[in-house]
Coordinates of C-alpha atoms in Angstrom, one line a residue:
M139 CA -42.9 28.0 -53.7
K140 CA -39.7 26.9 -55.3
R141 CA -40.1 29.5 -58.2
A142 CA -40.9 32.2 -55.7
Y143 CA -37.8 31.3 -53.6
A144 CA -35.7 31.4 -56.8
R145 CA -37.0 34.9 -57.7
L146 CA -36.3 36.1 -54.2
M147 CA -32.8 34.7 -54.3
A148 CA -32.2 36.2 -57.7
G149 CA -33.1 39.7 -56.4
K150 CA -30.8 39.4 -53.4
R151 CA -27.9 37.4 -54.8
H152 CA -25.4 40.1 -54.2
R153 CA -26.2 40.0 -50.4
Q154 CA -27.0 36.3 -50.0
R155 CA -25.0 34.1 -47.7
G156 CA -25.6 30.4 -47.6
H157 CA -27.7 28.4 -50.0
I158 CA -30.4 25.6 -50.1
E159 CA -29.8 22.5 -52.2
E160 CA -32.7 20.2 -53.3
R161 CA -31.8 16.6 -53.1
R162 CA -33.2 13.4 -54.6
G163 CA -36.1 12.2 -52.7
G164 CA -37.4 15.8 -52.1
S165 CA -35.4 16.7 -49.0
L166 CA -33.5 20.0 -48.8
R167 CA -30.0 20.6 -47.4
V168 CA -29.0 24.0 -46.1
H169 CA -25.3 25.1 -46.5
V170 CA -23.7 28.1 -44.7
Y171 CA -20.1 29.1 -44.9
A172 CA -18.5 29.2 -41.4
G173 CA -14.9 30.2 -42.1
V174 CA -11.7 28.2 -41.7
D175 CA -11.4 25.2 -39.4
A176 CA -9.2 26.3 -36.4
F177 CA -7.8 22.8 -36.1
T178 CA -7.2 21.6 -39.7
G179 CA -7.1 24.9 -41.6
E180 CA -9.7 23.7 -44.1
E181 CA -12.9 25.6 -45.0
R182 CA -15.9 24.7 -42.9
Y183 CA -19.7 24.7 -43.7
L184 CA -22.6 24.4 -41.4
R185 CA -25.2 22.1 -42.8
E186 CA -28.7 21.1 -41.9
T187 CA -31.1 18.7 -43.7
I188 CA -34.8 19.4 -44.0
P189 CA -37.1 16.4 -44.7
D190 CA -39.6 16.5 -47.6
G191 CA -42.9 18.2 -46.8
P192 CA -45.3 21.0 -47.8
T193 CA -43.4 23.6 -45.7
K194 CA -39.9 22.4 -46.4
W195 CA -38.8 25.6 -48.1
D196 CA -40.0 27.7 -45.2
Q197 CA -38.2 25.5 -42.8
A198 CA -35.0 25.6 -44.9
E199 CA -35.0 29.3 -45.0
A200 CA -35.5 29.5 -41.2
A201 CA -32.6 27.1 -40.8
R202 CA -30.4 29.2 -43.1
V203 CA -31.1 32.3 -41.0
R204 CA -30.5 30.5 -37.7
L205 CA -27.2 29.1 -38.9
L206 CA -26.1 32.5 -40.2
N207 CA -26.9 34.0 -36.8
D208 CA -24.8 31.4 -35.1
V209 CA -21.9 32.3 -37.4
Y210 CA -22.4 36.1 -36.9
E211 CA -22.7 35.7 -33.1
Q212 CA -19.9 33.1 -33.0
R213 CA -22.0 30.6 -31.2
H214 CA -21.0 27.8 -33.6
P215 CA -17.9 25.5 -33.2
R216 CA -15.1 26.8 -35.3
T217 CA -13.7 23.4 -35.9
D218 CA -14.8 19.8 -36.6
A219 CA -12.2 18.5 -34.1
T220 CA -13.3 15.7 -31.9
V221 CA -13.3 15.5 -28.1
Q222 CA -10.4 13.1 -28.2
Q223 CA -8.3 15.5 -30.4
L224 CA -9.1 18.3 -28.0
L225 CA -8.0 16.2 -25.0
D226 CA -4.8 15.1 -26.8
K227 CA -3.8 18.8 -27.0
H228 CA -5.1 19.7 -23.5
L229 CA -3.5 17.1 -21.3
P230 CA 0.2 17.8 -22.1
L231 CA -0.5 21.5 -21.4
M232 CA -1.9 21.0 -17.9
D233 CA 0.2 22.2 -15.0
I234 CA 0.0 19.1 -12.9
A235 CA 2.4 16.4 -11.5
E236 CA 3.4 13.6 -13.8
T237 CA 1.6 11.0 -11.7
T238 CA -1.6 13.0 -12.0
R239 CA -1.2 13.4 -15.7
R240 CA -0.9 9.7 -16.2
T241 CA -3.9 9.1 -13.9
Y242 CA -5.9 11.6 -16.0
A243 CA -4.8 9.9 -19.2
R244 CA -6.1 6.6 -17.9
Y245 CA -9.4 8.2 -17.0
V246 CA -9.7 9.6 -20.6
K247 CA -8.8 6.2 -22.1
N248 CA -11.2 4.2 -20.0
H249 CA -14.2 6.6 -19.6
V250 CA -14.0 9.2 -22.3
T251 CA -12.5 7.8 -25.5
Q252 CA -14.9 4.9 -25.9
L253 CA -18.0 6.9 -25.0
I254 CA -17.7 10.4 -26.5
G255 CA -14.1 10.5 -27.8
Q256 CA -15.1 10.5 -31.5
R257 CA -17.9 13.1 -31.0
K258 CA -17.2 16.6 -32.4
I259 CA -16.6 19.1 -29.7
G260 CA -19.7 21.0 -30.7
D261 CA -21.9 17.9 -30.0
L262 CA -21.6 18.4 -26.3
L263 CA -23.4 21.7 -26.6
D264 CA -26.5 19.4 -26.6
A265 CA -27.4 19.1 -22.9
T266 CA -29.3 15.9 -23.6
L267 CA -26.1 14.2 -24.8
L268 CA -24.2 15.5 -21.8
D269 CA -26.7 14.2 -19.4
S270 CA -26.7 10.8 -21.1
Y271 CA -22.9 10.6 -20.7
Y272 CA -23.0 11.3 -17.0
A273 CA -25.8 8.7 -16.6
E274 CA -23.6 6.1 -18.3
L275 CA -20.8 6.8 -15.9
A276 CA -23.2 6.3 -13.0
R277 CA -24.6 3.1 -14.5
C278 CA -21.4 0.9 -14.8
R279 CA -17.8 1.6 -14.4
D280 CA -16.9 -1.0 -17.1
H281 CA -19.6 0.5 -19.5
C282 CA -20.9 -3.0 -20.2
T283 CA -23.5 -3.7 -22.9
G284 CA -25.0 -6.7 -21.2
S285 CA -24.5 -9.6 -18.8
H286 CA -21.2 -11.5 -19.2
T287 CA -18.6 -13.4 -17.2
E288 CA -15.6 -11.8 -15.7
H289 CA -12.7 -14.1 -16.2
H290 CA -9.8 -14.1 -13.7
T291 CA -7.3 -14.3 -16.6
T292 CA -7.1 -13.3 -20.2
K293 CA -5.4 -16.6 -21.1
A294 CA -7.3 -19.3 -22.9
R295 CA -8.5 -21.8 -20.3
E296 CA -11.6 -23.4 -18.9
C297 CA -13.5 -21.3 -16.3
D298 CA -13.4 -22.2 -12.7
K299 CA -14.8 -20.7 -9.4
R300 CA -12.7 -17.6 -9.8
C301 CA -14.6 -16.6 -12.9
Q302 CA -17.7 -14.8 -11.7
P303 CA -20.7 -13.1 -13.4
H304 CA -20.2 -9.4 -14.0
M305 CA -21.8 -7.2 -11.3
R306 CA -22.4 -3.6 -12.4
E307 CA -20.8 -1.0 -10.1
P308 CA -21.1 2.8 -10.7
L309 CA -18.0 4.8 -11.2
A310 CA -17.0 6.4 -8.0
A311 CA -18.3 10.0 -7.5
W312 CA -14.7 11.3 -7.0
T313 CA -13.7 9.8 -10.3
V314 CA -16.7 11.3 -12.1
R315 CA -15.8 14.7 -10.7
K316 CA -12.2 14.4 -11.9
I317 CA -13.4 13.5 -15.4
H318 CA -15.7 16.6 -15.3
F319 CA -12.6 18.7 -14.2
I320 CA -10.6 17.3 -17.2
L321 CA -13.4 18.0 -19.7
S322 CA -14.2 21.4 -18.2
G323 CA -10.6 22.5 -18.4
A324 CA -10.3 21.2 -22.0
Y325 CA -13.3 23.1 -23.2
A326 CA -12.2 26.3 -21.4
R327 CA -9.0 26.0 -23.3
A328 CA -11.0 25.5 -26.5
V329 CA -12.9 28.7 -25.8
R330 CA -9.6 30.6 -25.4
W331 CA -8.3 29.1 -28.7
G332 CA -11.5 30.2 -30.5
W333 CA -12.5 26.6 -31.3
I334 CA -15.9 27.0 -29.7
G335 CA -18.1 29.9 -28.5
R336 CA -18.9 28.7 -25.0
N337 CA -18.1 25.9 -22.5
P338 CA -20.8 23.2 -22.5
M339 CA -19.4 21.8 -19.2
D340 CA -20.8 24.8 -17.4
Q341 CA -24.3 23.3 -17.8
A342 CA -23.2 19.8 -16.7
E343 CA -24.3 18.4 -13.3
P344 CA -21.5 16.2 -11.9
P345 CA -22.2 14.3 -8.6
S346 CA -21.7 16.3 -5.4
A347 CA -18.5 15.7 -3.6
P348 CA -18.9 12.8 -1.2
K349 CA -18.3 13.5 2.5
P350 CA -14.9 12.3 3.8
N351 CA -15.3 9.0 5.7
P352 CA -12.0 8.0 7.2
D353 CA -12.1 4.4 8.4
P354 CA -9.0 3.9 10.6
P355 CA -8.2 0.5 12.2
S356 CA -9.2 0.2 15.8
A357 CA -6.5 0.1 18.5
E358 CA -7.0 -3.7 18.8
E359 CA -6.7 -4.1 15.1
A360 CA -3.6 -1.9 14.9
A361 CA -2.0 -4.0 17.7
A362 CA -2.7 -7.2 15.9
I363 CA -1.3 -5.9 12.6
L364 CA 1.8 -4.6 14.3
N365 CA 2.5 -7.9 16.1
E366 CA 2.0 -9.9 13.0
A367 CA 4.3 -7.6 11.0
W368 CA 7.0 -7.7 13.6
K369 CA 7.6 -11.4 12.8
D370 CA 9.7 -9.9 10.0
L371 CA 11.9 -7.2 11.6
D372 CA 12.2 -5.3 8.3
F373 CA 8.4 -5.0 7.7
G374 CA 7.6 -4.7 11.4
T375 CA 9.9 -1.6 11.6
L376 CA 8.2 -0.1 8.5
V377 CA 4.7 -0.6 10.0
W378 CA 5.8 1.0 13.3
V379 CA 7.3 4.1 11.5
V380 CA 4.2 4.4 9.4
M381 CA 1.9 4.1 12.5
I382 CA 3.9 6.8 14.3
T383 CA 4.7 9.3 11.6
A384 CA 1.8 8.8 9.2
P385 CA 3.5 9.2 5.8
R386 CA 2.1 8.5 2.4
R387 CA 3.2 5.3 0.7
G388 CA 5.6 7.1 -1.7
E389 CA 7.1 9.0 1.2
I390 CA 8.0 6.0 3.3
S391 CA 9.5 4.4 0.2
R392 CA 11.7 7.4 -0.5
L393 CA 13.0 7.6 3.1
R394 CA 16.8 7.5 3.4
W395 CA 19.1 7.1 6.4
R396 CA 20.2 10.8 6.0
H397 CA 16.6 11.8 6.7
F398 CA 16.9 10.3 10.2
N399 CA 18.7 12.5 12.8
K400 CA 19.2 10.4 15.9
K401 CA 20.6 13.2 18.0
R402 CA 17.8 15.7 17.3
K403 CA 15.2 12.9 17.3
V404 CA 13.8 14.1 13.9
L405 CA 12.7 12.3 10.8
R406 CA 12.4 14.4 7.6
Y407 CA 10.1 13.6 4.7
S408 CA 11.4 15.6 1.7
G409 CA 10.1 13.6 -1.3
S410 CA 8.3 10.5 -2.4
I411 CA 8.5 7.6 -4.9
A412 CA 6.0 7.7 -7.7
Q413 CA 5.1 4.5 -9.5
D414 CA 3.3 3.7 -12.8
G415 CA 3.3 0.0 -13.5
A416 CA 6.9 -1.2 -13.2
E417 CA 8.3 2.3 -13.7
I418 CA 9.3 4.3 -10.6
W419 CA 10.7 7.8 -10.1
E420 CA 11.3 10.4 -7.4
K421 CA 9.2 13.5 -7.0
E422 CA 8.6 16.2 -4.5
T423 CA 6.0 15.9 -1.7
K424 CA 2.5 17.3 -2.3
E425 CA 3.2 20.4 -0.3
G426 CA 6.5 20.9 -2.1
E427 CA 8.6 21.8 0.9
G428 CA 9.1 18.7 3.0
R429 CA 8.4 18.4 6.7
N430 CA 10.3 17.5 9.9
L431 CA 8.7 15.3 12.5
A432 CA 9.7 15.0 16.1
L433 CA 10.2 11.4 17.3
D434 CA 9.7 9.8 20.6
D435 CA 12.5 7.9 22.4
T436 CA 11.0 4.5 21.5
T437 CA 10.8 5.2 17.8
V438 CA 14.4 6.6 17.8
A439 CA 15.4 3.3 19.5
V440 CA 13.5 1.3 16.9
L441 CA 15.2 3.0 14.0
S442 CA 18.6 2.8 15.6
D443 CA 18.3 -0.9 16.2
Y444 CA 17.1 -1.4 12.7
Y445 CA 20.1 0.6 11.4
D446 CA 22.4 -1.8 13.2
H447 CA 20.4 -4.7 11.7
C448 CA 20.8 -3.3 8.2
V449 CA 24.5 -2.7 8.7
K450 CA 25.0 -6.3 9.8
L451 CA 23.1 -7.7 6.8
A452 CA 25.0 -5.5 4.4
S453 CA 28.4 -6.6 5.8
Q454 CA 27.4 -10.2 5.5
A455 CA 26.9 -9.6 1.8
G456 CA 30.1 -7.7 1.4
L457 CA 28.3 -4.3 1.1
A458 CA 27.9 -1.2 3.2
I459 CA 25.1 1.1 4.3
T460 CA 25.6 4.7 3.3
S461 CA 23.7 7.8 4.4
D462 CA 22.0 7.8 1.0
A463 CA 20.7 4.3 1.3
H464 CA 17.0 3.8 1.5
I465 CA 15.8 2.8 5.0
F466 CA 13.3 0.3 3.7
S467 CA 14.5 -1.7 0.8
L468 CA 14.6 -5.2 -0.5
T469 CA 18.3 -5.0 -1.3
P470 CA 21.0 -5.5 1.4
D471 CA 22.7 -2.1 0.8
G472 CA 19.4 -0.2 0.4
S473 CA 20.3 0.9 -3.1
T474 CA 16.7 0.6 -4.4
P475 CA 13.5 1.7 -2.7
Y476 CA 10.5 -0.4 -1.7
K477 CA 8.0 0.0 -4.5
P478 CA 4.9 1.8 -3.1
A479 CA 2.5 -0.7 -4.9
S480 CA 4.3 -3.7 -3.4
L481 CA 4.3 -2.1 0.0
G482 CA 0.6 -1.6 -0.1
Q483 CA -0.1 -5.1 -1.4
R484 CA 2.0 -6.7 1.3
Y485 CA 0.3 -4.8 4.0
K486 CA -3.2 -5.5 2.7
R487 CA -2.4 -9.3 2.5
L488 CA -1.1 -9.3 6.0
A489 CA -4.2 -7.5 7.3
G490 CA -6.4 -9.9 5.3
R491 CA -4.8 -12.9 7.0
L492 CA -6.0 -11.4 10.3
G493 CA -9.5 -10.9 8.9
I494 CA -9.0 -7.0 8.8
N495 CA -10.2 -5.1 5.7
T496 CA -7.9 -2.1 5.6
S497 CA -5.0 -0.5 3.7
I498 CA -1.8 1.1 4.7
H499 CA -3.1 4.5 3.8
K500 CA -5.6 4.2 6.6
L501 CA -2.8 4.2 9.1
R502 CA -2.7 7.9 8.4
H503 CA -6.3 8.2 9.5
Y504 CA -5.4 6.1 12.6
S505 CA -2.6 8.5 13.5
A506 CA -4.7 11.6 12.9
T507 CA -7.8 10.4 14.9
E508 CA -5.7 9.2 17.8
L509 CA -3.9 12.6 18.0
I510 CA -7.2 14.5 17.8
A511 CA -8.8 12.3 20.4
A512 CA -5.8 13.1 22.7
G513 CA -6.5 16.8 22.4
V514 CA -3.7 17.8 20.0
D515 CA -4.5 21.0 18.1
I516 CA -5.6 20.6 14.5
R517 CA -2.8 22.7 13.1
T518 CA -0.2 20.3 14.6
V519 CA -2.0 17.3 13.3
A520 CA -2.2 18.7 9.8
G521 CA 1.5 19.4 10.0
R522 CA 2.4 15.9 11.0
L523 CA 0.3 14.5 8.2
G524 CA 1.8 16.8 5.6
H525 CA -1.4 18.6 4.7
S526 CA -0.9 22.0 3.0
G527 CA -3.9 23.5 4.9
G528 CA -4.9 23.0 8.5
G529 CA -8.6 23.5 8.7
T530 CA -9.2 27.0 7.3
T531 CA -5.5 28.0 7.7
T532 CA -2.9 27.0 5.2
L533 CA 0.2 25.6 6.8
K534 CA 3.2 26.8 4.9
V535 CA 6.0 27.1 7.5
Y536 CA 7.3 23.7 8.5
A537 CA 10.5 24.8 10.3
A538 CA 8.5 25.7 13.4
W539 CA 7.1 22.1 13.8
V540 CA 9.8 21.1 16.3
T541 CA 8.0 22.8 19.2
E542 CA 6.7 21.8 22.5
A543 CA 3.3 21.0 21.0
D544 CA 4.9 18.7 18.4
Q545 CA 6.9 17.0 21.1
R546 CA 3.7 16.5 23.1
A547 CA 2.1 15.1 20.0
S548 CA 4.8 12.5 19.5
Q549 CA 4.7 11.4 23.2
T550 CA 0.8 11.4 23.1
L551 CA 0.8 9.1 20.1
L552 CA 3.3 6.8 21.7
S553 CA 1.1 6.3 24.7
R554 CA -1.8 5.3 22.5
V555 CA -0.2 2.9 20.0
P556 CA 0.7 -0.7 20.9
E557 CA 3.9 -1.4 22.7
R558 CA 7.0 -2.2 20.5
P559 CA 7.0 -6.0 20.1
A560 CA 10.0 -8.0 21.1
A561 CA 12.5 -8.9 18.5
P562 CA 11.4 -12.0 16.5
P563 CA 13.2 -15.3 17.6
D564 CA 16.0 -16.7 15.5
P565 CA 14.1 -18.9 12.9
I566 CA 16.8 -21.5 13.0
E567 CA 16.6 -21.9 16.8
R568 CA 12.8 -21.4 16.8
A569 CA 12.4 -24.4 14.5
K570 CA 13.7 -26.8 17.3
A571 CA 10.8 -26.2 19.6
D572 CA 8.2 -24.7 17.3
P573 CA 8.5 -26.1 13.8
Q574 CA 6.1 -24.5 11.3
A575 CA 7.1 -25.3 7.7
P576 CA 7.1 -29.0 6.5
Y577 CA 10.9 -29.1 6.3
E578 CA 11.2 -27.8 9.9
H579 CA 8.9 -30.6 11.1
I580 CA 11.1 -33.2 9.3
A581 CA 14.3 -31.7 10.8
A582 CA 12.8 -31.5 14.3
S583 CA 11.7 -35.2 14.2
L584 CA 15.2 -36.2 13.1
R585 CA 16.8 -34.1 15.8
R586 CA 14.7 -35.8 18.5
A587 CA 15.7 -39.2 17.1
I588 CA 19.4 -38.2 17.3
L589 CA 19.1 -36.9 20.8
E590 CA 17.3 -40.0 22.0
G591 CA 19.9 -42.3 20.4
L592 CA 17.6 -43.8 17.8
L593 CA 19.9 -42.4 15.1
P594 CA 23.4 -43.0 16.5
G595 CA 26.4 -40.8 15.7
G596 CA 28.6 -41.8 12.8
Q597 CA 25.7 -43.4 10.9
L598 CA 24.7 -42.2 7.5
A599 CA 21.8 -39.8 7.5
P600 CA 18.6 -40.8 5.8
S601 CA 18.7 -40.2 2.1
V602 CA 16.7 -37.6 0.3
K603 CA 14.7 -40.3 -1.5
Q604 CA 13.9 -42.0 1.9
L605 CA 12.7 -38.7 3.4
C606 CA 10.6 -38.0 0.4
Q607 CA 8.9 -41.4 0.7
D608 CA 8.5 -41.3 4.5
H609 CA 7.1 -37.8 4.7
S610 CA 5.4 -37.4 1.2
V611 CA 7.4 -34.3 0.4
S612 CA 9.4 -33.0 -2.6
A613 CA 13.1 -33.4 -3.0
G614 CA 13.6 -29.7 -2.4
T615 CA 11.8 -29.9 1.0
A616 CA 14.0 -32.9 2.0
H617 CA 17.1 -31.1 1.1
R618 CA 16.0 -28.1 3.2
A619 CA 15.4 -30.4 6.2
L620 CA 18.9 -31.9 5.9
G621 CA 20.3 -28.3 5.5
L622 CA 18.6 -27.3 8.7
L623 CA 20.1 -30.3 10.6
R624 CA 23.5 -29.3 9.3
K625 CA 23.0 -25.7 10.7
W626 CA 22.2 -27.3 14.1
G627 CA 25.5 -29.2 13.9
L628 CA 23.9 -32.6 13.7
L629 CA 25.1 -33.5 10.2
S630 CA 28.6 -33.6 8.7
D631 CA 29.4 -31.6 5.6
A632 CA 30.0 -34.5 3.2
G633 CA 30.4 -32.5 0.1
R634 CA 28.4 -32.7 -3.2
G635 CA 27.2 -36.2 -4.1
N636 CA 28.0 -37.8 -0.7
R637 CA 25.6 -38.6 2.0
P638 CA 26.4 -36.8 5.3
T639 CA 26.8 -38.7 8.6
I640 CA 25.1 -38.0 11.8
I641 CA 26.9 -36.1 14.5
R642 CA 25.7 -36.7 18.0
P643 CA 26.2 -33.6 20.2
P644 CA 28.8 -34.1 23.0
E645 CA 27.6 -34.8 26.5
P646 CA 28.1 -31.9 28.9
V647 CA 31.6 -32.1 30.4
T648 CA 32.0 -31.7 34.2
T649 CA 35.3 -30.8 35.8
E650 CA 36.0 -31.8 39.4
Q651 CA 37.7 -29.2 41.6
P652 CA 40.5 -30.3 43.9
A653 CA 39.3 -31.1 47.4
A654 CA 41.1 -28.1 48.9
E655 CA 39.2 -25.7 46.6
L656 CA 35.7 -27.2 47.1
P657 CA 33.4 -25.0 49.2
T658 CA 32.1 -26.3 52.4
T659 CA 28.3 -26.8 52.2
T660 CA 25.7 -28.5 54.3
T661 CA 23.4 -30.8 52.4
T662 CA 19.9 -31.1 53.5
P663 CA 17.3 -33.5 52.2
E664 CA 15.2 -30.5 51.1
S665 CA 18.1 -29.0 49.0
T666 CA 18.9 -32.4 47.5
S667 CA 15.3 -32.9 46.3
D668 CA 15.3 -29.3 44.8
A669 CA 18.5 -30.1 42.8
K670 CA 17.0 -33.3 41.4
A671 CA 13.8 -31.5 40.4
T672 CA 15.5 -28.7 38.4
I673 CA 15.5 -29.1 34.6
M674 CA 16.3 -26.9 31.6
L675 CA 13.3 -24.8 30.7
D676 CA 12.3 -22.6 27.7
L677 CA 10.7 -19.4 29.2
G678 CA 8.7 -16.6 27.6
L679 CA 8.2 -13.2 29.3
Y680 CA 4.9 -11.5 28.5
R681 CA 3.6 -8.1 29.4
L682 CA -0.2 -7.5 29.1
G683 CA -0.4 -10.4 26.5
N684 CA 2.6 -9.2 24.4
E685 CA 5.7 -11.3 24.3
I686 CA 8.8 -9.3 25.5
R687 CA 11.6 -11.8 25.4
S688 CA 12.3 -15.5 25.4
F689 CA 15.2 -17.2 27.2
S690 CA 16.2 -20.5 28.8
A691 CA 17.1 -21.3 32.4
Q692 CA 17.5 -24.3 34.8
A693 CA 14.8 -24.4 37.4
D694 CA 12.0 -26.5 39.0
P695 CA 8.8 -25.8 37.0
T696 CA 6.7 -26.8 40.1
N697 CA 8.6 -24.5 42.5
A698 CA 6.8 -21.2 42.8
E699 CA 9.8 -19.5 44.5
H700 CA 12.0 -20.5 41.6
L701 CA 9.6 -19.1 39.0
R702 CA 9.0 -15.9 41.0
R703 CA 12.8 -15.2 41.1
L704 CA 13.0 -16.0 37.4
L705 CA 10.1 -13.6 36.6
A706 CA 11.5 -10.8 38.7
G707 CA 15.0 -11.1 37.3
A708 CA 13.7 -11.2 33.7
I709 CA 11.7 -8.0 34.3
R710 CA 14.8 -6.2 35.6
R711 CA 17.0 -7.4 32.8
F712 CA 14.7 -6.4 30.0
G713 CA 14.0 -2.9 31.3
G714 CA 10.9 -3.3 33.4
E715 CA 10.1 -2.4 37.0
N716 CA 9.2 -4.9 39.7
T717 CA 6.5 -2.6 40.9
D718 CA 4.6 -3.6 37.8
I719 CA 5.1 -7.3 38.3
D720 CA 1.4 -8.0 38.1
D721 CA 1.5 -6.9 34.5
Y722 CA 3.8 -9.7 33.6
A723 CA 3.5 -13.5 33.0
L724 CA 6.0 -16.3 32.5
E725 CA 5.2 -19.1 30.1
V726 CA 7.1 -22.3 31.0
R727 CA 8.0 -25.1 28.6
R728 CA 10.4 -28.0 28.8
A729 CA 13.5 -27.2 26.8
G730 CA 13.2 -28.3 23.2
T731 CA 9.5 -29.1 23.3
P732 CA 6.5 -26.9 22.4
E733 CA 4.2 -28.2 25.2
L734 CA 3.2 -25.6 27.7
L735 CA 3.9 -26.7 31.3
T736 CA 2.4 -23.7 33.1
T737 CA 1.9 -19.9 32.9
F738 CA 3.2 -18.3 36.1
V739 CA 2.0 -14.9 37.4
S740 CA 3.0 -13.2 40.7
L741 CA 0.7 -11.0 42.8

């Protein structure tokens, strides 16, 4: 057979392309010239090895003809470039946002490079290999090779309860579809470049797109989150604005005071903050045009009050708030934005403390579902959310948002979200009656001792060492307790290295009027007893379970008429109507003590 093949080749040598080489061991290797590599510029050959056997020469000739046909019909890859080399050229050429490009680069690094990155681009023409690749993505997102322990840190240390056995989780269907989109686009570009004859991704079977499943917090959960956030006025205002206007994380971080028009009652979202690790930068919104949102009166008041708060804080630091300052910032002058990742983490931790598993992005779902449930048309809802398409209609004109329908949407949402919480109490005054931190408990106990005369005025205050021993706290906690007493005016400012002395608050001074100026009153036993029963009280005004305001007054806690007048007056002072008096309650405490004496309601 070998001699017959040699005679055949000798007779056709002038037309022959490709040759067959006999190797040691009896196997054959077929070589066919395939032109110049489109990537490296070097000459390329298609090769195939035929194992030893009685029909090896026939198989070799058939392989030579098949490879030649691939070359003639341009079905063969025109380069030996790898999948990774193709993606390295493809990603920089994609017309996408920088944040998307970095996300795609992470997908390639984590889920392509280590699995098929070193494969030649022609290898994926094998549908078996392609199916195996997608099966691996669906098996484990970490592409593990066996059971192992997931350590909570990469530092060398002994394992503890935070180190858990690895649990396999498939890669999310949306992520697999994005990887398919990246590979499909890369191979389409390779086809245009002439690197390969067809796109192998056309025969791939990525998972179907999962159905959207928004999971907004319930109205009760939203109220709990808002009330918890409002303990910090800065973060509480942020959560309120997110709940009303439903921005993306980056959009709320980018918001500046010039975007808030108090007179027109409009808030404009015209960009966002992008973040990758510690790096942040500004970018346009997804729709590229920005959007204007109509605000209700309460939200305008919230932002106006918060502006005054920011101006006050900045002035205390010797700074100023400009129109270009960020509304939500960790710096007094608003010069730097709140990082989107930090914002999301803080919100998730706050919700976690309440036992609610949610994220700040789901407040967008909350706003949308509440508006839709209230009967707002889908186009208006899509506009407020910043979606580029409202149902089957693409929303492109945002100037027309300030319409009657948009005004109704803002008022409708206000009627469905929780009431604006009352301003948080001054933490320095709050610590007198409701100490929370260890140093506040120490300061409150010392304050009671001073007021009761156990620690007389002029005496040296307890030393830091003594407080550490008596209360089993650190020196820093003891120093903070003494500092709080100094803010209350109960300790002198002795200077560095000296122990302060106790200052007993002065007794109330009473001035007697001349006899001619004293009003004429008739004293009755009943009025005398009322006067003796009145004491200083700490009062809290609540409406439907939400605290509106706290204040102090002198009254008889057992006298229903006194409490009714206090309740009615407080409702009028803080913007309510006495016709709704049955919605209100008054919590009564003795001044300076946390013990609740009674909760008064009026029918």
